[in-house]
mmCIF file of C-alpha atoms in Angstrom:
data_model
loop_
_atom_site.group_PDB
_atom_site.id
_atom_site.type_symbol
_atom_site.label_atom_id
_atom_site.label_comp_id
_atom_site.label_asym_id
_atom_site.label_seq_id
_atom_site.Cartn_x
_atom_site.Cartn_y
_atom_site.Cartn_z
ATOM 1 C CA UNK A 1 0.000 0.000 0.000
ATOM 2 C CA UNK A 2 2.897 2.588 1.094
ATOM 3 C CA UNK A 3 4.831 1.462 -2.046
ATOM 4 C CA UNK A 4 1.407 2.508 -4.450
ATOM 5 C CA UNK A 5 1.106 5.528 -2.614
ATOM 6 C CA UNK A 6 4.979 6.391 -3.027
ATOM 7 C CA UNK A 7 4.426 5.500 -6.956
ATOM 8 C CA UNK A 8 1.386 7.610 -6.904
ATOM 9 C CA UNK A 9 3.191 10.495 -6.003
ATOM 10 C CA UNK A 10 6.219 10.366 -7.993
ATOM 11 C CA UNK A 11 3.941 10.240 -11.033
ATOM 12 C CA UNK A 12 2.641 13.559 -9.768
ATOM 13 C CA UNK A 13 5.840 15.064 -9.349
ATOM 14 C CA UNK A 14 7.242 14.119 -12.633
ATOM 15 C CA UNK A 15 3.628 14.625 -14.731
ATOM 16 C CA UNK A 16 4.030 18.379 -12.751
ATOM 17 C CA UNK A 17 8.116 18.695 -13.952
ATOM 18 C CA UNK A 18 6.826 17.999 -17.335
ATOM 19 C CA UNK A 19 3.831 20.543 -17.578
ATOM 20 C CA UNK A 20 6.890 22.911 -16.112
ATOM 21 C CA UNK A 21 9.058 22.592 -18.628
ATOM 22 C CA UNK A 22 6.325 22.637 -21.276
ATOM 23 C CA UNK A 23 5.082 25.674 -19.943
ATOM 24 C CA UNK A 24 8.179 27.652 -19.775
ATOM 25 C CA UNK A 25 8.963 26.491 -23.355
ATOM 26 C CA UNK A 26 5.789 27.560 -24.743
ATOM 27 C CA UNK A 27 6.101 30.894 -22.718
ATOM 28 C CA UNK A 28 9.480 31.250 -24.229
ATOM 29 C CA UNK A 29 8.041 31.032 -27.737
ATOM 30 C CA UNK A 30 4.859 33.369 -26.711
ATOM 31 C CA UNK A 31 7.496 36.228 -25.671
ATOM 32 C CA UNK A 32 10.166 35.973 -28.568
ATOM 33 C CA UNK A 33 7.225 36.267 -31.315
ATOM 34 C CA UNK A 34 7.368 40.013 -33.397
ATOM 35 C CA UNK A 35 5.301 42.681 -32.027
ATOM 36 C CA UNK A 36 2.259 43.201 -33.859
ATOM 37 C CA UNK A 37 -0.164 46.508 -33.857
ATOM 38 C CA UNK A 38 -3.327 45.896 -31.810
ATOM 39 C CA UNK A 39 -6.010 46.469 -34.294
ATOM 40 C CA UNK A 40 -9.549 47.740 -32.298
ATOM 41 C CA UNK A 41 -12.821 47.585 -34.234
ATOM 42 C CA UNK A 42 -13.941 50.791 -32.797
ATOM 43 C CA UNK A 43 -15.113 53.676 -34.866
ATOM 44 C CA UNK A 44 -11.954 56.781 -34.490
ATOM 45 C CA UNK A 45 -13.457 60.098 -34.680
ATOM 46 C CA UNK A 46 -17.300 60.780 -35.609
ATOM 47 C CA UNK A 47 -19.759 58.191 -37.112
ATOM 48 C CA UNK A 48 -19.981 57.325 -40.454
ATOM 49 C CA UNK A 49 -23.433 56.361 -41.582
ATOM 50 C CA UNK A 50 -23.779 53.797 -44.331
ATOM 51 C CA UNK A 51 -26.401 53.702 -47.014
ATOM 52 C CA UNK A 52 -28.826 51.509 -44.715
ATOM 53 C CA UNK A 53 -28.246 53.808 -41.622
ATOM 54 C CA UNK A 54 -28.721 57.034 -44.245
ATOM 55 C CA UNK A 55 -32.221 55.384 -45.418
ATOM 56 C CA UNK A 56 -33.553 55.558 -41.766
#
């Protein structure tokens, strides 16, 4: 029983390690990607109407 237990949780430390070292790697890539503009799909400056909003 102790020996299952002791099994038990050196699976959980090593599954943990692993999802570590994943983690950092794909953190590594996330941070060395190019910067990129943020793009917002708000209107800038006053409101444009379109045909449809002109018919109204």
């Amino acid at each position: 029983m102790v020996r299952d237990t002791i099994f038990v949780v050196r699976l959980a430390v090593a599954g943990v390690a692993s999802a570590g070292t994943y983690g950092i790697q794909v953190w590594s890539a996330f941070k060395a990607r190019p910067v990129t503009p943020v793009v917002h799909n708000f209107f800038h400056g006053s409101f444009q109407p379109q045909k449809k909003e002109e018919r109204i």
